[in-house]
mmCIF file of C-alpha atoms and ligand atoms in Angstrom:
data_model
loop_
_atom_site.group_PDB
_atom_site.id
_atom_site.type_symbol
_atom_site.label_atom_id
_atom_site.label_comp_id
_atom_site.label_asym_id
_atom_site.label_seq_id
_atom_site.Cartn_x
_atom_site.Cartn_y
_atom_site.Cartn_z
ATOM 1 C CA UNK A 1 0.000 0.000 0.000
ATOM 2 C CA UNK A 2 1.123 3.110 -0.894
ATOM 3 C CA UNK A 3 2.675 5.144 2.530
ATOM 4 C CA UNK A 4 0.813 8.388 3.413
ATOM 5 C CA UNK A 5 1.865 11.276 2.495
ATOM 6 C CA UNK A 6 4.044 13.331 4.704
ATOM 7 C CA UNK A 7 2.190 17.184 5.787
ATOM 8 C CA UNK A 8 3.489 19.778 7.756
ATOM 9 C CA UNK A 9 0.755 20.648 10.378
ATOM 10 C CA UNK A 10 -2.036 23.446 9.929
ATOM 11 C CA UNK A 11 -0.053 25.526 11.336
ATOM 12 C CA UNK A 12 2.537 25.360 9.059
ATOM 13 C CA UNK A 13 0.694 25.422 6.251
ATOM 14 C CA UNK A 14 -1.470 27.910 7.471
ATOM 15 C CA UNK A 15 1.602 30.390 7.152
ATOM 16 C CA UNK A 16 2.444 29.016 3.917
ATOM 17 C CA UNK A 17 -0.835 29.991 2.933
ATOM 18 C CA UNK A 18 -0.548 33.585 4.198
ATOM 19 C CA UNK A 19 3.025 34.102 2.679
ATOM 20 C CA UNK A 20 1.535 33.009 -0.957
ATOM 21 C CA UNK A 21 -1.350 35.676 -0.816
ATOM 22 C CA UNK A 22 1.055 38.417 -0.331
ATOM 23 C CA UNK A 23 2.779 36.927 -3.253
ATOM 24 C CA UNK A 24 -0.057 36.341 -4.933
ATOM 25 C CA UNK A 25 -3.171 37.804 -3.403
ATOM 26 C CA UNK A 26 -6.591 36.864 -5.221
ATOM 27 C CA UNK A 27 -9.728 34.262 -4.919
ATOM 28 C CA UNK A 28 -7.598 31.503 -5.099
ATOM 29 C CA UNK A 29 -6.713 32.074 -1.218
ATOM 30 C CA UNK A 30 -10.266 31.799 -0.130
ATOM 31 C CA UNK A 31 -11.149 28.759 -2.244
ATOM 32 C CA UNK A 32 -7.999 27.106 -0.509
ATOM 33 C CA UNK A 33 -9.318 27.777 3.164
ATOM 34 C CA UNK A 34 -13.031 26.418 1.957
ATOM 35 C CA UNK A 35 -11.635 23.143 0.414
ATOM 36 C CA UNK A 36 -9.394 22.871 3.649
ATOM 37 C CA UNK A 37 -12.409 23.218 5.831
ATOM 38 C CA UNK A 38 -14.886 21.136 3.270
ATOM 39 C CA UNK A 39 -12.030 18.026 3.944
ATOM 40 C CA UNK A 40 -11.586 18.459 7.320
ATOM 41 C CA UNK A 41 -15.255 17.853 7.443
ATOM 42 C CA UNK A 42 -15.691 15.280 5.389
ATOM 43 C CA UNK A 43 -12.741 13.355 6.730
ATOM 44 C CA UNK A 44 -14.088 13.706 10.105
ATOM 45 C CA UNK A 45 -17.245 11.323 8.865
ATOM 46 C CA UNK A 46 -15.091 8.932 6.725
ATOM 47 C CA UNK A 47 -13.790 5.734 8.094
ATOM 48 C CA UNK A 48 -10.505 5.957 7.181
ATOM 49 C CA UNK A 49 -9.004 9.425 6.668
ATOM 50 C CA UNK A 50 -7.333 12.112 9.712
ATOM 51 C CA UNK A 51 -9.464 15.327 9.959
ATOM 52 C CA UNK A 52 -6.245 17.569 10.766
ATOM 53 C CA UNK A 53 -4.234 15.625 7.720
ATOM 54 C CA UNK A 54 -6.978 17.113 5.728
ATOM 55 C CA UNK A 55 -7.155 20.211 6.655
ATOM 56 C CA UNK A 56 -3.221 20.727 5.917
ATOM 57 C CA UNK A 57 -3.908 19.116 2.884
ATOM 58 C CA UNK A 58 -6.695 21.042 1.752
ATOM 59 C CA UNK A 59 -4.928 24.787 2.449
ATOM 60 C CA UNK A 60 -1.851 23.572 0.368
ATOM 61 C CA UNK A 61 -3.359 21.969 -3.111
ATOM 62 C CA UNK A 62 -2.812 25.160 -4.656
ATOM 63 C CA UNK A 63 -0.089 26.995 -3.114
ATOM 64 C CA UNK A 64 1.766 26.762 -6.406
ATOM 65 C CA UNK A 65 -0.783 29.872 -7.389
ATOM 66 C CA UNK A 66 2.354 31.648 -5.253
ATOM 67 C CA UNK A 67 3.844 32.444 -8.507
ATOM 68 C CA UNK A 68 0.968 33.408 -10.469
ATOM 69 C CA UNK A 69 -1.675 34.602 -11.966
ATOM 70 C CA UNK A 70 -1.124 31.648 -13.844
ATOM 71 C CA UNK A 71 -2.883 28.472 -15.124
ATOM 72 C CA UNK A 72 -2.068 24.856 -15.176
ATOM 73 C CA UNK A 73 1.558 25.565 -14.278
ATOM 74 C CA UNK A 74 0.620 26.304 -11.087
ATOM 75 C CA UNK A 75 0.431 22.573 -10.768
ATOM 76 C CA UNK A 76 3.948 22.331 -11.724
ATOM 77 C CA UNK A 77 5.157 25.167 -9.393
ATOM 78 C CA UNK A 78 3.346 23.719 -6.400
ATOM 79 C CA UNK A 79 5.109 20.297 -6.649
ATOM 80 C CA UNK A 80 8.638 22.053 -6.714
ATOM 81 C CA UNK A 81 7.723 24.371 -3.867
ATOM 82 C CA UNK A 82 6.293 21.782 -1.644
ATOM 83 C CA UNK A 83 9.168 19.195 -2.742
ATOM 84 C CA UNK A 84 11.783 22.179 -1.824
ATOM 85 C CA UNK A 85 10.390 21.732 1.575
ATOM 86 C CA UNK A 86 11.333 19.662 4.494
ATOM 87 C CA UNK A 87 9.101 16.587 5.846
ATOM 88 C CA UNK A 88 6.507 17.500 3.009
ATOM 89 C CA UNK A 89 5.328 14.910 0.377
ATOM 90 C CA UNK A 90 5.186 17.647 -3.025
ATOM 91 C CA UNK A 91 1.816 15.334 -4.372
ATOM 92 C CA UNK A 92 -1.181 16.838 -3.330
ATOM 93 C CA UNK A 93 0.097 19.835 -5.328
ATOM 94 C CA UNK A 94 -0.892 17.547 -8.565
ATOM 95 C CA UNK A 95 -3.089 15.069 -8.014
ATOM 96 C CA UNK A 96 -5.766 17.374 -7.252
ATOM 97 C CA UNK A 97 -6.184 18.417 -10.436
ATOM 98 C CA UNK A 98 -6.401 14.935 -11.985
ATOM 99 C CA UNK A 99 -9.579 12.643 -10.904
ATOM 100 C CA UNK A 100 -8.374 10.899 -14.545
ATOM 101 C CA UNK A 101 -4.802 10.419 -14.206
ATOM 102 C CA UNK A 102 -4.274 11.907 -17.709
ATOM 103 C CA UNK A 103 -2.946 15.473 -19.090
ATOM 104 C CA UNK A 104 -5.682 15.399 -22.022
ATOM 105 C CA UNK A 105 -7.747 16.278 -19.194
ATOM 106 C CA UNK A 106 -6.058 19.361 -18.061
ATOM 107 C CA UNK A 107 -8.965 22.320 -18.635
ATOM 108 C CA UNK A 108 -6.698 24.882 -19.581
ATOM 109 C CA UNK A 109 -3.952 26.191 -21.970
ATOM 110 C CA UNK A 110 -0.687 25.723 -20.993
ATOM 111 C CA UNK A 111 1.086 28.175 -19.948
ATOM 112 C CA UNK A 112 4.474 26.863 -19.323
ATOM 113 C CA UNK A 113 7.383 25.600 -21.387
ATOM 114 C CA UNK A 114 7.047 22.504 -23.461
ATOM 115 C CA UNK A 115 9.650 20.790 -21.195
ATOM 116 C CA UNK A 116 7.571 21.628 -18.002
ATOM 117 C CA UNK A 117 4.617 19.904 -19.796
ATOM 118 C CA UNK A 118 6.711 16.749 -20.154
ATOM 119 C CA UNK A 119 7.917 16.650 -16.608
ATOM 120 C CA UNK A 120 5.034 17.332 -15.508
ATOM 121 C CA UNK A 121 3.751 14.907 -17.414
ATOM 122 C CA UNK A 122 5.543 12.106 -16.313
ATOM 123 C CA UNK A 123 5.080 13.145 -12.695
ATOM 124 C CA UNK A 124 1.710 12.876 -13.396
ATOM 125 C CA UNK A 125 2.315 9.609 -15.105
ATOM 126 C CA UNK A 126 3.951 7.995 -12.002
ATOM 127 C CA UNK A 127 1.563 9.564 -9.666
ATOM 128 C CA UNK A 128 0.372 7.409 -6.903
ATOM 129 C CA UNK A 129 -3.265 8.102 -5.159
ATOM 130 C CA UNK A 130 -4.757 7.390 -1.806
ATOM 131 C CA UNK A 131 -7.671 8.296 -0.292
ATOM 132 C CA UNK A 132 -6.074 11.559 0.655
ATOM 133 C CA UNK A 133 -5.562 12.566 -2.786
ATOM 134 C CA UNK A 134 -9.405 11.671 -3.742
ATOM 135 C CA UNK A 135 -10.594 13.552 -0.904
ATOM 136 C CA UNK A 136 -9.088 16.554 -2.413
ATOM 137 C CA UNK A 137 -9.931 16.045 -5.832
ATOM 138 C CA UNK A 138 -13.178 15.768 -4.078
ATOM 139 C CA UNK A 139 -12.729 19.180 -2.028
ATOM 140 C CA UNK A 140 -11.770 20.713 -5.116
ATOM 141 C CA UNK A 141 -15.094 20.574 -6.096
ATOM 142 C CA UNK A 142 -16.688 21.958 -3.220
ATOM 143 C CA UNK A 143 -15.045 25.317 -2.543
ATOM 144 C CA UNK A 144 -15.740 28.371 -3.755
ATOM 145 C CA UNK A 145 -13.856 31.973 -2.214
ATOM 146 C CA UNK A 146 -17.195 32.775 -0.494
ATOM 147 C CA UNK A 147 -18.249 29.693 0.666
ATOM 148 C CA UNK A 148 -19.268 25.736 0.349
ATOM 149 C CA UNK A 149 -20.948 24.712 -2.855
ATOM 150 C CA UNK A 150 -22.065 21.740 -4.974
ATOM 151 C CA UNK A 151 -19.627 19.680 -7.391
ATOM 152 C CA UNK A 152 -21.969 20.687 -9.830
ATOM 153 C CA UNK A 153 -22.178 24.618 -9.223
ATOM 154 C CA UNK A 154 -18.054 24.391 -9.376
ATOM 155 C CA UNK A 155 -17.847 22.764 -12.765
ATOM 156 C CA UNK A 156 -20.271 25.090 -13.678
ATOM 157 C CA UNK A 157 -17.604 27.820 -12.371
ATOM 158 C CA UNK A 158 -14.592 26.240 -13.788
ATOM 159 C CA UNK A 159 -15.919 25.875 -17.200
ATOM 160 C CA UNK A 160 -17.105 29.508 -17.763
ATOM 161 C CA UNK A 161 -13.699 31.016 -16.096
ATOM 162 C CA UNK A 162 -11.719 28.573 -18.099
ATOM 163 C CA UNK A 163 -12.926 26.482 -21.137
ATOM 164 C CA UNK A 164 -13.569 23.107 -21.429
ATOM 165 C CA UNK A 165 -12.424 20.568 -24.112
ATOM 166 C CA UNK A 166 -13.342 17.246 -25.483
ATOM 167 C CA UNK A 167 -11.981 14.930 -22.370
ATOM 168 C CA UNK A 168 -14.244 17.394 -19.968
ATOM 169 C CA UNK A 169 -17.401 15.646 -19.864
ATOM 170 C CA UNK A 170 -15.378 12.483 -19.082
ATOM 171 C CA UNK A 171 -13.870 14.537 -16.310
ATOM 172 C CA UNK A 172 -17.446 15.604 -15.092
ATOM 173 C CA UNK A 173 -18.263 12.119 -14.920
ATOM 174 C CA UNK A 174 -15.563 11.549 -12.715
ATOM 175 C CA UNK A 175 -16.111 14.293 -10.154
ATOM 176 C CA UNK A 176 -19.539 13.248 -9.803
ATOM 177 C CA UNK A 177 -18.941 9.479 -9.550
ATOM 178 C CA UNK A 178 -16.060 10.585 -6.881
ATOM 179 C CA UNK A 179 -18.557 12.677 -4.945
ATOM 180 C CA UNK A 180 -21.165 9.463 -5.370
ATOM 181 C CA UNK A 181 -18.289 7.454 -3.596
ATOM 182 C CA UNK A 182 -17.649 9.489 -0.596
ATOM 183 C CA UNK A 183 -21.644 9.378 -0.483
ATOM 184 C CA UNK A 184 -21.404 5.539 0.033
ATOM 185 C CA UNK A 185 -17.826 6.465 2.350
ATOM 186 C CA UNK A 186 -19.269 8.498 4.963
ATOM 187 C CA UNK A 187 -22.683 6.968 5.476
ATOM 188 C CA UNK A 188 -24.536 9.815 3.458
ATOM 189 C CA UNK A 189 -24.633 12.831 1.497
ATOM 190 C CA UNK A 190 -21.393 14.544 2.299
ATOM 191 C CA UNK A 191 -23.400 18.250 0.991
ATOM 192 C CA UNK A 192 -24.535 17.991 5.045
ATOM 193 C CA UNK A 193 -21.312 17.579 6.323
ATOM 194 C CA UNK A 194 -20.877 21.226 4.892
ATOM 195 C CA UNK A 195 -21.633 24.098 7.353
ATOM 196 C CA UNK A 196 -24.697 26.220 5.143
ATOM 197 C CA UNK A 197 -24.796 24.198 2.050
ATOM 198 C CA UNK A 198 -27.545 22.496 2.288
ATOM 199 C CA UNK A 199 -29.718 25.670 3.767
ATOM 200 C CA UNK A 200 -28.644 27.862 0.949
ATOM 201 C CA UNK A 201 -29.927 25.504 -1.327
ATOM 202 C CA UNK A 202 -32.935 25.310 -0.148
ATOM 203 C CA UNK A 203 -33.640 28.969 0.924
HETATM 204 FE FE1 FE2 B 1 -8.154 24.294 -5.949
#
């Protein structure tokens, strides 16, 4: 079985956080903080997963945004910050992005160097997953800046600020058959697990 990752704790990434947004202040910061608290959540109801690994997890999928504004390289620039660091496992920082372990599936244009799209690539490639890197994929889904929301409502999100191409409905499918699974994980629908979800979608 593949070994867990290794996370500094919320502390620490907590102030990794906060340096990034002075690097790179914007939305992204926000959404980071939601899908933190959306896993701590959720991992808190699933059998298996630490509530406080989560969390760390969650505020540190996208820290690579440090060097933006930029797109998928931020994928790219995460892994080599978070592998720069000590006692850190660098693969949350791309396996969020891919519920299909495949770069066709990668929403936007790239916007690095073809060389960093072949390392990344075969970082990507070699990628392991656990149920860590699901629940973020997951998590992903379910943060926006201002709040918690559906996987649907963020796809919806993603593909107007972005674009989508032909592997994205196969993607969809994914999400939503990854959200269906931590259903069946957690003993229900893990929208309730979400502090004000469920009551803004019903006011
Ligand atoms: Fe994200």
């Amino acid at each position: 079985m593949e070994p867990p990752l290794k996370v500094p704790d919320p502390q620490t990434a907590e102030g990794l956080l906060l340096d990034a947004a002075t690097l790179n202040p914007g939305a992204w910061v926000d959404h980071s903080r939601h899908v933190a608290l959306a896993a701590r959540h959720i991992a808190a109801a699933h059998p298996h997963l630490d509530p406080a690994r989560a969390y760390t997890l969650g505020l540190l999928h996208d820290i690579g945004r440090r060097t933006g504004p930029n797109r998928d390289r931020h994928l790219l620039d995460g892994y080599d910050f978070l592998t720069a660091l000590d006692h850190t496992d660098a693969r949350i920082a791309l396996t969020h992005a891919f519920v299909i372990l495949d770069m066709d599936t990668l929403q936007g244009d790239w916007d690095g160097t073809p060389q960093e799209w072949q390392r990344l690539e075969g970082l990507v490639n070699s990628a392991q997953q656990t149920d860590e890197d699901r629940l973020i994929q997951l998590c992903d889904m379910l943060g926006l800046a201002d709040g918690f929301c559906t996987v649907e409502e963020r796809l919806m999100d993603i593909a107007l600020r972005y674009t989508f191409n032909a592997r994205t409905p196969d993607k969809w499918r994914a999400k939503l058959a990854l959200k269906a699974e931590f259903d069946r994980e957690c003993g229900g629908n893990v929208y309730r697990l979400l502090p004000g979800l469920v009551e803004r979608l019903l006011a």
